[in-house]
Short mmCIF file of C-alpha atoms and ligand atoms in Angstrom, two decimals:
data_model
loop_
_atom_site.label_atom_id
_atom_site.label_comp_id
_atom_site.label_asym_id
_atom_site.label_seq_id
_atom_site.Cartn_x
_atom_site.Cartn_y
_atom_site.Cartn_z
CA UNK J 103 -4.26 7.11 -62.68
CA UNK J 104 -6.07 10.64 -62.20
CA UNK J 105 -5.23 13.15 -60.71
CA UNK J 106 -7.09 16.45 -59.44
CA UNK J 107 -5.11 20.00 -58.89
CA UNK J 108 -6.90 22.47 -57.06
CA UNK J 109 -5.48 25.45 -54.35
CA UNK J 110 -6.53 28.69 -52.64
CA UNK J 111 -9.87 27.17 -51.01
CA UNK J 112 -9.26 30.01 -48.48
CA UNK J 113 -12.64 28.31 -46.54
CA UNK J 114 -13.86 30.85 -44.30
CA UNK J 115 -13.50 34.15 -46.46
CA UNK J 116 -15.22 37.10 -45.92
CA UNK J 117 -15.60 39.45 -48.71
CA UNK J 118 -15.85 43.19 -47.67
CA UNK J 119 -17.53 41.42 -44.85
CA UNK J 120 -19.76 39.27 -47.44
CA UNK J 121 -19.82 35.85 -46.61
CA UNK J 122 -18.34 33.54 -49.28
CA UNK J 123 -19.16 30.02 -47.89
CA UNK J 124 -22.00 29.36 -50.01
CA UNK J 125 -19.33 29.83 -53.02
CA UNK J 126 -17.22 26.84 -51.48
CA UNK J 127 -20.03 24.72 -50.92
CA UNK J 128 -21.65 25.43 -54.48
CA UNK J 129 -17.81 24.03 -55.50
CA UNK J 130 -17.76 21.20 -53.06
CA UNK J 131 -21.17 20.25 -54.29
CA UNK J 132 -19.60 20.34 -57.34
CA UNK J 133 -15.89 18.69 -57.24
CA UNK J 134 -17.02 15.56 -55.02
CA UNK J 135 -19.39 14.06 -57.85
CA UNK J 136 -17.07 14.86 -60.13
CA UNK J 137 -14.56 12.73 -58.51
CA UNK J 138 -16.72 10.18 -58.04
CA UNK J 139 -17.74 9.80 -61.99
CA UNK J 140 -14.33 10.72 -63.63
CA UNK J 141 -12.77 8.42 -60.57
CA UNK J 142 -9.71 10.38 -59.43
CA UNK J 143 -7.32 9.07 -57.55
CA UNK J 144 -5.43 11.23 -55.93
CA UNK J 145 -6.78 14.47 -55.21
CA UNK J 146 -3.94 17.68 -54.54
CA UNK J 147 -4.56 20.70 -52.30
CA UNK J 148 -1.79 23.26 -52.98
CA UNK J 149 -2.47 25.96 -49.56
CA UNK J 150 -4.36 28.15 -48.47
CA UNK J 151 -6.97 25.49 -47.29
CA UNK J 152 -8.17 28.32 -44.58
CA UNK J 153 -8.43 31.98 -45.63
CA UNK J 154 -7.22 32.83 -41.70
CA UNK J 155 -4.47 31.81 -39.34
CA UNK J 156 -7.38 31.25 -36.79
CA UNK J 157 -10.39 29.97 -38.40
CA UNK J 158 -13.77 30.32 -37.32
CA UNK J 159 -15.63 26.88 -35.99
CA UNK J 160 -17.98 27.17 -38.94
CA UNK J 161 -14.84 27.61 -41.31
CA UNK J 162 -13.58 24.40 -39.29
CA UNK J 163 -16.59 22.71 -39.91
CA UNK J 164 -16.89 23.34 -43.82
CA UNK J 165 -13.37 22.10 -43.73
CA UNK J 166 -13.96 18.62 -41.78
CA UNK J 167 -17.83 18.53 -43.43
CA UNK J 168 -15.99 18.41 -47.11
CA UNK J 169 -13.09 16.09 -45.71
CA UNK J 170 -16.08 13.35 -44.78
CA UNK J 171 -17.43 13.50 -47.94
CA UNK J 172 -13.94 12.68 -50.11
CA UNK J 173 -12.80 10.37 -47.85
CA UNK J 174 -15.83 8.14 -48.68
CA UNK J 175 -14.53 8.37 -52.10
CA UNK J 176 -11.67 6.20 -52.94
CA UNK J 177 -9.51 8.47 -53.50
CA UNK J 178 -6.34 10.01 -51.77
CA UNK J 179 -5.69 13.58 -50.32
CA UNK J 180 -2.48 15.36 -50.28
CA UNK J 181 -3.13 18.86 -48.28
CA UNK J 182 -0.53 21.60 -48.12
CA UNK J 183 -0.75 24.84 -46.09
CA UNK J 184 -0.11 27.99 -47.66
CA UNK J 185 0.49 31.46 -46.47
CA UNK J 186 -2.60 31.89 -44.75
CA UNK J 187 -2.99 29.12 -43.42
CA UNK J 188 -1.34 28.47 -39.38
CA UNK J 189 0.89 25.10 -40.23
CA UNK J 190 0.06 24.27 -36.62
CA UNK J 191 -3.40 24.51 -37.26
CA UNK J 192 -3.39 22.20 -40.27
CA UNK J 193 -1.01 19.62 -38.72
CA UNK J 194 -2.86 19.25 -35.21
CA UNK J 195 -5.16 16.79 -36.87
CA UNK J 196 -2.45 15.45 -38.97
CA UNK J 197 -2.32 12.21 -37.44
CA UNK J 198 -6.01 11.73 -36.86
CA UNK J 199 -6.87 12.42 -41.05
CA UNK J 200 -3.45 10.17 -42.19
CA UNK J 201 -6.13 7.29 -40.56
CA UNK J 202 -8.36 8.28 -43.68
CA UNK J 203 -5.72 8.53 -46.33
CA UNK J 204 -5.49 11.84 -45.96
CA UNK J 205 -1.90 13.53 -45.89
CA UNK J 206 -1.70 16.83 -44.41
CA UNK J 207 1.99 19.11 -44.60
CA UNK J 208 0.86 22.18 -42.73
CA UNK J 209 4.58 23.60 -42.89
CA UNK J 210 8.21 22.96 -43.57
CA UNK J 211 9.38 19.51 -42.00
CA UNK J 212 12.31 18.34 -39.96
CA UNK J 213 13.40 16.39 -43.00
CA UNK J 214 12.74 16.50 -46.73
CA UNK J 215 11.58 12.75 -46.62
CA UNK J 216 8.52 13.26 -44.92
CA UNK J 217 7.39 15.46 -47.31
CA UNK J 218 6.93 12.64 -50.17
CA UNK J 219 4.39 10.81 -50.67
CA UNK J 220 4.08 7.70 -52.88
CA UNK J 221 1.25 6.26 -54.19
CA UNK J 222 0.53 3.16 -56.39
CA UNK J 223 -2.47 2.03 -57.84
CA UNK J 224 -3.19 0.16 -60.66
CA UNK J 225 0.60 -0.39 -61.68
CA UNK J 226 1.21 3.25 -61.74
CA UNK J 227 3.09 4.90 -59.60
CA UNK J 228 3.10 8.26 -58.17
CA UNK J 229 5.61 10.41 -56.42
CA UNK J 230 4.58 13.63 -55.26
CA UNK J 231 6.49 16.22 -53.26
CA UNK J 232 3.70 18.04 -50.91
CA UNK J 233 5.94 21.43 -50.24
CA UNK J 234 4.31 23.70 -48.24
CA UNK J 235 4.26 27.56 -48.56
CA UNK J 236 7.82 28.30 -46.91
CA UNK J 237 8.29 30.71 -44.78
CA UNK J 238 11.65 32.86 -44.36
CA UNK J 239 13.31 31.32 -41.79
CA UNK J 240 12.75 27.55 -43.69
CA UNK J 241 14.97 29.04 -46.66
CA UNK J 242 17.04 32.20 -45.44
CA UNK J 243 19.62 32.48 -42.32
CA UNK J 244 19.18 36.45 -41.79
CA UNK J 245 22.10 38.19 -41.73
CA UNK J 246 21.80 41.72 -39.35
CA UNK J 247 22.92 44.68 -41.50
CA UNK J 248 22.49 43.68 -45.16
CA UNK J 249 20.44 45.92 -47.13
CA UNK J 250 16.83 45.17 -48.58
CA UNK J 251 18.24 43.78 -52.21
CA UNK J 252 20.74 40.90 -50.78
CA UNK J 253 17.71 39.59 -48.98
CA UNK J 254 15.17 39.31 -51.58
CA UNK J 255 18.26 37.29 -53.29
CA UNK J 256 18.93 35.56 -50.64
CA UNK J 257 14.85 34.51 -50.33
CA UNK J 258 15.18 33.41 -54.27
CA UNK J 259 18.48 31.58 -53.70
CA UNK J 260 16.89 29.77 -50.89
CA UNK J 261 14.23 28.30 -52.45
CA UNK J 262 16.83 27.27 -55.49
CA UNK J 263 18.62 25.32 -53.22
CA UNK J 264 15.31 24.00 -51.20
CA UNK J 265 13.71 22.71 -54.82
CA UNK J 266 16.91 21.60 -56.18
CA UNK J 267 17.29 19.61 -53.30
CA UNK J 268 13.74 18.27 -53.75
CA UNK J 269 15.09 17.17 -57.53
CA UNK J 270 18.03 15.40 -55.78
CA UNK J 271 15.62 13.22 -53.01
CA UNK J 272 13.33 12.24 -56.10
CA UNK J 273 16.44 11.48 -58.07
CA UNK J 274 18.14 9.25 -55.70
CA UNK J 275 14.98 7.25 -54.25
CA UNK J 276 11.92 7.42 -56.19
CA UNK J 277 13.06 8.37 -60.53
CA UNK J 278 10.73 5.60 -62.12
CA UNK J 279 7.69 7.43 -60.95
CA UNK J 280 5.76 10.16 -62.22
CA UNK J 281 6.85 13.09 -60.19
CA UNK J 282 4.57 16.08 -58.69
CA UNK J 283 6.04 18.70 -57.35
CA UNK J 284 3.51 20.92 -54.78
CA UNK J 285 4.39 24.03 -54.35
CA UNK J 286 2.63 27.40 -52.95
CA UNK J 287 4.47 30.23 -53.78
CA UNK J 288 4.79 32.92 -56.46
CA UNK J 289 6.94 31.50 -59.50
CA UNK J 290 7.57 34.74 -62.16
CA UNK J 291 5.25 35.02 -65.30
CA UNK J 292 2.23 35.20 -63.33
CA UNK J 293 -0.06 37.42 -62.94
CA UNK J 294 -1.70 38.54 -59.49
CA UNK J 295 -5.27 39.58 -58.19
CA UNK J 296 -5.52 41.30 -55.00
CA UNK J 297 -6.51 38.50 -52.93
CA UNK J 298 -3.35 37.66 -52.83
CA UNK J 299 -0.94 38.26 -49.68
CA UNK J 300 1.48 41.06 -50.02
CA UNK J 301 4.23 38.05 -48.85
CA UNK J 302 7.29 38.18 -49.58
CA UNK J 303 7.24 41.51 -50.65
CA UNK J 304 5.15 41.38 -53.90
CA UNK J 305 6.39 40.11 -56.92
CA UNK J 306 10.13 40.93 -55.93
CA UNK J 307 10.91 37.72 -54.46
CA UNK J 308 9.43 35.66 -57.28
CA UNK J 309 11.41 32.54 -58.25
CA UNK J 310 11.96 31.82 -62.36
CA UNK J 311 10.62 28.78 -63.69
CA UNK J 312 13.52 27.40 -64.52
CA UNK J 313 14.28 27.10 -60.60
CA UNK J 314 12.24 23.68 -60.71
CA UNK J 315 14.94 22.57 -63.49
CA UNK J 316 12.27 20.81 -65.99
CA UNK J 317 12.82 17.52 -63.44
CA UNK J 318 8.81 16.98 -62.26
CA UNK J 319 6.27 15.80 -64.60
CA UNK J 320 3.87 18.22 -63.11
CA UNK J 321 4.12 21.40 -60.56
CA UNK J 322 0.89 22.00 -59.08
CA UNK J 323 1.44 25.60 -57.45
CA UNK J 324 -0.93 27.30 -55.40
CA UNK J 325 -1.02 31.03 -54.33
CA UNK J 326 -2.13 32.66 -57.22
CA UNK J 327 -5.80 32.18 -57.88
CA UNK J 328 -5.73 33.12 -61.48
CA UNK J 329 -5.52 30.09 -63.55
CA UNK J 330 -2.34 30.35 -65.47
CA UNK J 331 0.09 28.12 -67.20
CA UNK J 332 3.91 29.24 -66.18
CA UNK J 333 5.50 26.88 -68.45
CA UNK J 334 3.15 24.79 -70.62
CA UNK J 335 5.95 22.20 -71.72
CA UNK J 336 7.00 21.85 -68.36
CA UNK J 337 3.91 21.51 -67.44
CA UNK J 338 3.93 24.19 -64.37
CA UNK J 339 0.64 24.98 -63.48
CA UNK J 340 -2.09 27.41 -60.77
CA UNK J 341 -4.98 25.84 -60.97
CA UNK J 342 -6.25 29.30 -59.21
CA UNK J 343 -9.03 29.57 -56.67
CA UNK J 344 -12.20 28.03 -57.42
CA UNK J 345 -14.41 30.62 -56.34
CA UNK J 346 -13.30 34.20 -56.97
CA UNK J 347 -12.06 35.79 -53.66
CA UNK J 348 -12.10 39.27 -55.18
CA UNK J 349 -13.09 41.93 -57.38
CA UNK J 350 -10.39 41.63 -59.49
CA UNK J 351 -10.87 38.03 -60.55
CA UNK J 352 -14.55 39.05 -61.40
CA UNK J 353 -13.75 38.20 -65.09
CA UNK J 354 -11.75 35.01 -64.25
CA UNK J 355 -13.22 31.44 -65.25
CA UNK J 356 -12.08 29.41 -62.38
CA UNK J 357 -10.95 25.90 -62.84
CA UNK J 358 -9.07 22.15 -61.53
CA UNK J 359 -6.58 20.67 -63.89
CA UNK J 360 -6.96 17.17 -64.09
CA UNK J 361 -4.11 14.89 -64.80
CA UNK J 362 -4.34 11.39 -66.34
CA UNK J 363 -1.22 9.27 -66.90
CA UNK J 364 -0.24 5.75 -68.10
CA UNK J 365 2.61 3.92 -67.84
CA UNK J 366 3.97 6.59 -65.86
CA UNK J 367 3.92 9.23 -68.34
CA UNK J 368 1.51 12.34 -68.56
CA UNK J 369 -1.11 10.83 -71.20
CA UNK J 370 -3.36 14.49 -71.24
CA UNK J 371 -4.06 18.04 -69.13
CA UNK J 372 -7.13 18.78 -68.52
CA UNK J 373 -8.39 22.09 -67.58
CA UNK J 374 -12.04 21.75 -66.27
CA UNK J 375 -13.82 24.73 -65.79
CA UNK J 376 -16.05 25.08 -62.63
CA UNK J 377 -19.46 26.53 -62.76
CA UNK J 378 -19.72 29.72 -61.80
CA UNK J 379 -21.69 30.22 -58.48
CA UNK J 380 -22.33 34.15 -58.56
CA UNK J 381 -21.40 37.07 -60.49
CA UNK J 382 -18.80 40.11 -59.16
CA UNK J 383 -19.30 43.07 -60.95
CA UNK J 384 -18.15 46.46 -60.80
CA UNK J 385 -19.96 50.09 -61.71
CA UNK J 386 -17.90 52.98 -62.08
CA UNK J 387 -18.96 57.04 -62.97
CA UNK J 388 -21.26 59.48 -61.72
CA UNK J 389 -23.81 58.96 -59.00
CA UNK J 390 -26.31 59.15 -61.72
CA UNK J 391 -24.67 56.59 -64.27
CA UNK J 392 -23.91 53.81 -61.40
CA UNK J 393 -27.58 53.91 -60.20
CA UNK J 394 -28.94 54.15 -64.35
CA UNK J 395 -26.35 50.75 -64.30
CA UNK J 396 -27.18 48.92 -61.39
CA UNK J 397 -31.09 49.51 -62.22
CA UNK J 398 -30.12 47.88 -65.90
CA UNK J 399 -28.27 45.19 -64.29
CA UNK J 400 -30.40 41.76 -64.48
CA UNK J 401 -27.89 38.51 -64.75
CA UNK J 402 -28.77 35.90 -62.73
CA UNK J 403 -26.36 32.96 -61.32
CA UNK J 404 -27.31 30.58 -58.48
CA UNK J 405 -26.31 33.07 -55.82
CA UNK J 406 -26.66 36.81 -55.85
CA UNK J 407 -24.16 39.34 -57.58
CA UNK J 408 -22.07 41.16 -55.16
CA UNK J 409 -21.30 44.67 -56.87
CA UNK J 410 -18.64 47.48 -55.97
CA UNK J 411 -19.28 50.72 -56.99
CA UNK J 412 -16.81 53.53 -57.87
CA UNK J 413 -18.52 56.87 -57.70
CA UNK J 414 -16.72 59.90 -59.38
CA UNK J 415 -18.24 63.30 -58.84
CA UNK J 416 -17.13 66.70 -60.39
CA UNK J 417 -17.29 69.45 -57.17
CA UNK J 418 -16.95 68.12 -53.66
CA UNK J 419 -20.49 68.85 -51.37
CA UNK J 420 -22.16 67.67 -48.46
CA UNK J 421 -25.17 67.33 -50.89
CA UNK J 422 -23.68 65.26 -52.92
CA UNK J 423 -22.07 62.54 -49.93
CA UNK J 424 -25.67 62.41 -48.81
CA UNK J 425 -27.16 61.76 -52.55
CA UNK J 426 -24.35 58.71 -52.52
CA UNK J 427 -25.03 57.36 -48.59
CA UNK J 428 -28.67 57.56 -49.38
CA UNK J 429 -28.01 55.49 -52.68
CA UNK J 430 -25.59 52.68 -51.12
CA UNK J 431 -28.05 52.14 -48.21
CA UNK J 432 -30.89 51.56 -49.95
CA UNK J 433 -29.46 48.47 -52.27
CA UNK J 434 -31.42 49.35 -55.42
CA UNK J 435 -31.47 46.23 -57.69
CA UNK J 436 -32.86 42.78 -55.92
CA UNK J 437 -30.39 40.85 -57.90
CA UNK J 438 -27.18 42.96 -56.42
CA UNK J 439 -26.04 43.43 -53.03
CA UNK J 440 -23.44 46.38 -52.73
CA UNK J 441 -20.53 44.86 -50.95
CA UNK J 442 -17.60 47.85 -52.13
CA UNK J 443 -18.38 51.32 -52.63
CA UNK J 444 -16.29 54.71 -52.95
CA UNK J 445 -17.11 58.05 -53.46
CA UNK J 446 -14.31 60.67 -54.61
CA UNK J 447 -14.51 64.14 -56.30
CA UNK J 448 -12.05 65.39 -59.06
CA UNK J 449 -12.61 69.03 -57.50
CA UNK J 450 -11.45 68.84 -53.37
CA UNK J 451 -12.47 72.07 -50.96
CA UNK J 452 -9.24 72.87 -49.63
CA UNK J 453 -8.71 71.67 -46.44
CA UNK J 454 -11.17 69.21 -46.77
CA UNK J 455 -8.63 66.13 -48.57
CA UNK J 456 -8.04 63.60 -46.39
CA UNK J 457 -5.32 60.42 -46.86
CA UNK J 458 -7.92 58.46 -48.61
CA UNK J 459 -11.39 58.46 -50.66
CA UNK J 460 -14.49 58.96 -48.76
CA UNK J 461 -16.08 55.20 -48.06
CA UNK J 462 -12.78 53.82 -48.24
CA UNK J 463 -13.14 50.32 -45.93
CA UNK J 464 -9.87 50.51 -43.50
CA UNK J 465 -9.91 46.25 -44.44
CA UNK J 466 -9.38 47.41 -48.05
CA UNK J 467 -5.92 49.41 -46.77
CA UNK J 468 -3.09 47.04 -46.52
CA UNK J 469 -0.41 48.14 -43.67
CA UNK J 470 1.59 48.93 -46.53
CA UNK J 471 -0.56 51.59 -47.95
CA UNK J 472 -1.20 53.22 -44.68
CA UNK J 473 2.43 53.29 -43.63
CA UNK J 474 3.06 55.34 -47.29
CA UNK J 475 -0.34 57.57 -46.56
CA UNK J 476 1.15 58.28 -43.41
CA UNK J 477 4.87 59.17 -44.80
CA UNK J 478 2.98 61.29 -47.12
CA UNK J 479 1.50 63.50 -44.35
CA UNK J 480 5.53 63.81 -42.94
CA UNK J 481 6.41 66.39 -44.97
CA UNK J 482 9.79 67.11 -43.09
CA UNK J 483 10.52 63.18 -43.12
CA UNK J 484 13.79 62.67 -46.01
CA UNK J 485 14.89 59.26 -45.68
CA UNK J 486 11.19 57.97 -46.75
CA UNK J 487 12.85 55.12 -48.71
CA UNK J 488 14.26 53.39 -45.66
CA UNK J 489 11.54 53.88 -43.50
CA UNK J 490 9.36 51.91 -46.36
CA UNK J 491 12.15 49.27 -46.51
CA UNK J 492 12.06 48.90 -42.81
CA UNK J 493 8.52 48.84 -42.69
CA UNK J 494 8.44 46.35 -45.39
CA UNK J 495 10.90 44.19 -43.24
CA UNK J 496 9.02 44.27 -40.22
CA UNK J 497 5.68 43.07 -42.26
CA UNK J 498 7.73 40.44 -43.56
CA UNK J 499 8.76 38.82 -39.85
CA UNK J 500 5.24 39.08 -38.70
CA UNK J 501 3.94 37.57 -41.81
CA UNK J 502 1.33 40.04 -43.05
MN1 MN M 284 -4.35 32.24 -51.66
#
């Protein structure tokens, strides 16, 4: 039996208001012959199958247009939702795709049962646990009053108990079969990219390995979309995104990791790169050094480069802001399209600073940064700490 690990799809992403659904499809064009000729089996989705709570009808439609294509394969989905993704909106439908083989957890379930799925084919058998992302209120019983700390440890000893308890429900029904754990969440030793959600306040809430208790065969994690091994002899895996979702992945080879077993064991890992569709690259220094750059610039990949550019001048002037408008506007290499750019000056005319760098996208602020900018500004303000751990709080509920 063969199984395929892949996560993050996040179908529907913009970046810096670029389109990125020619990426997906370059993948999907990709990943569906290759499960026809290497004839995988099973096929694992670990969240963040949408890129927004609400997704846009053609974001729906890339979704369902991909869906028909694998389920003419013989092979079986197992789709989890992940912290972008609206549970609801994955589950409503659930029942509908479960006609196709297709099993769909959008979020946390009534009971632990229905989240395992067993499949057997060709006298192996597979047992895979298809945990969602989980939100807060699935793993922690608030508590009014306690301080910031207690609840990140109270987050981390939730999920302990919620995986343990995943262990214990494999254990006691399923324990001759080769057991995947799906998970999307951020597990300690990895590194991030800033595509990912600030959830669950950054890396403070991340869970140790050793949380899963070296009981699967496999833990196919999601959430983090560069590929990393978290514990290569317990074989705990992100398979990353397959198509990089921002500019600091641009030097990340994106990949699936492909399982093959017999007689229930793990016979061999395989990571299999995926073809890169376009190149992300980035120019930094003077106005005159980006442009000398970009003019240089001539890679070519099956889509066009998206570039963000990082000007740094000496002496703040209205000359100089025109000189870089004039330059970004006028796109000057046919292989590049500027998607990112930034001017700042080392030198600032007083009075003119303002809380961030000229060309500064407010989609490239996160709340959290503009809540700090904005402490900043409150000079008489003394208790600044709070304020961020209330604010932090707050983004937490709403799930930002
Ligand atoms: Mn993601």
């Amino acid at each position: 039996m063969k199984i395929l690990h892949t996560s993050d799809w996040h179908i529907g992403k913009q970046l810096h208001k670029y389109d990125l659904a020619d990426d997906l499809n370059l993948f999907f064009d990709w990943l569906i012959p290759y499960i026809k000729t290497e004839v995988i089996d099973v096929l694992l989705v670990s969240g963040d199958i949408f890129d927004q709570a609400n997704p846009s009808q053609s974001a729906f439609k890339q979704y369902y247009d991909v869906l028909r294509q694998l389920v003419q394969l013989d092979c079986k989905l197992i789709i989890t939702g992940g912290n972008h993704d609206s549970a609801a909106v994955l589950n409503a439908p659930k029942e509908l795709l479960n006609a196709f083989d297709i099993t769909v957890i959008g979020g946390a379930t009534e009971t632990l049962s229905e989240l395992f799925v067993d499949v057997e084919k060709n006298g192996e058998r597979l047992v895979v646990a298809a945990v969602p992302f989980l939100k807060d209120r699935d793993i922690r019983k608030s508590v009014a009053g306690e301080t910031y700390a207690t609840k990140i440890e109270q987050i981390k000893a939730g999920l302990q108990i919620y995986f343990s308890t995943i262990n214990t429900h494999y254990q006691n029904h399923y324990s001759d079969g080769f057991f995947v754990v799906m998970g999307h969440l951020f597990v300690q030793g990895s590194s991030v990219s800033e595509s990912e959600r600030d959830i669950q306040i950054g890396n403070q809430a991340g869970v140790e390995a050793s949380m899963f208790q070296g009981i699967p065969d496999y833990v196919a994690l999601g959430h983090i979309h560069k590929p990393q091994a978290i514990s290569e002899e317990e074989h705990i895996h992100y398979c990353g995104s397959p198509i990089s979702l921002s500019f600091s992945e641009k030097e990340d080879e994106k990949q699936v990791n492909v399982i093959t077993l017999k007689d229930n064991q793990l016979q061999r890992l395989e990571i299999v790169p995926i073809p890169k569709p376009r190149n992300l690259v980035a120019f930094e220094g003077s106005l005159e050094e980006v442009q000398q750059q970009m003019i240089r610039y001539d890679q070519e990949t099956p889509l066009l480069s998206l570039a963000e550019i990082i000007v740094n001048e000496e002496t703040e002037s209205l000359e100089r802001r025109q000189a870089f408008e004039a330059f970004v506007s006028e796109q000057p290499n046919a292989r590049l399209q500027i998607v990112k750019s930034r001017l700042s000056f080392s030198t600032k005319i007083r009075g003119a600073s303002d809380a961030f760098a000229v060309g500064t996208d407010v989609a490239d602020v996160t709340p959290m940064q503009m809540f700090e900018k904005k402490l900043e500004l409150q000079v008489e303000l003394e208790n600044t700490e709070e304020l961020k751990a209330a604010f932090r709080d707050i983004l937490q509920e709403l799930n930002l």
